[in-house]
């Protein structure tokens, strides 16, 4: 199961594991700030924040699994099958294909607050990248040094949750995980004290 973590101590750390049984030739990928990023239904971004992350590059386009931009804003997509819902394109809306969401967000935003405001204005679409790369059902974690959120596009609309623990994994929805984590509140990195003697 894939898990992403945002951790702040003296610095901000962000990482994730990628539990796949197969490879799509993913690799560390850099998108410089002056590299034009095309979008299917929006004008290209010719100038944006630089990105580095793990991506599969197809047709010279980075299909990011996760990335961080030059301002320290981080984002990762995690498996969300059966629950993710992407829409058909809507005339007059900012239509963003699900595979475009990471570069669209990290290219424009320096903070989680900016990302949250941007995500509330878009229509995420079910547009496939190609016949080989159909839309992957995902939900996302977005984090910077001061804040972390979970982002889920579902049938009943967009859900953005504050994520005070800075951890996110695959299915089920974030609300379930937030409740379930209470089962582990007694765990500690320290040794267990014997209370029977």
Phi, psi and omega in degrees: 000129178288142178220137176243147184224134170245123187227130178240123170234249174283338176226174176260127178242141178219134179199169178205156171260162182231092183272085176239145178272359183213169183239143170253026182063037179292149182203163173300128186228135178244131172245106180298157183297337181256013179272120183296129176253113179279152174233151183292322187234007178230160176299152179294154172267109180272337179224129186197175174292144177289148182234149169220137180184195177258128182211157164261126181260118179234132179052039179065021179243129180278114175268088188287133168277322180199160179194166172227143178260177186294345178269354179095008176278130186242151180206139177218142175260134180235152188300133184216050185292145179081347183239328178295139178223121177248147187264165166289154175300146181240129179300132178086355180263162170278092182276120180236122177292149183303324180288346180267352191298318182294308178294326178299315183284308184289335177291332186253336192247142178257343184221165176296321179301316178295318180297317180300316179296319180294314183296332180288347184256356187257162170248109180278129190251161179270022181295123179283151173291317180198181176296331180279324184247086176278165183302130178268130179286113185227158159232163193233149168251135179232129186214150168226195184292339186243348187206154179219138177227159171249136184237123182227124173261113184235176183303325181271012174117192181278134174239124174239122183244134167297139183238082185292340180272344176069026179229142176211146180226195182286200176316153358277193182298162184300323179305318178297313182298321180297323177285316184296330183296339178297336177293346185244013183295337181278353180287149182214154175283345179276170178291155179279130179277133179283115182257008182266346182255000000 
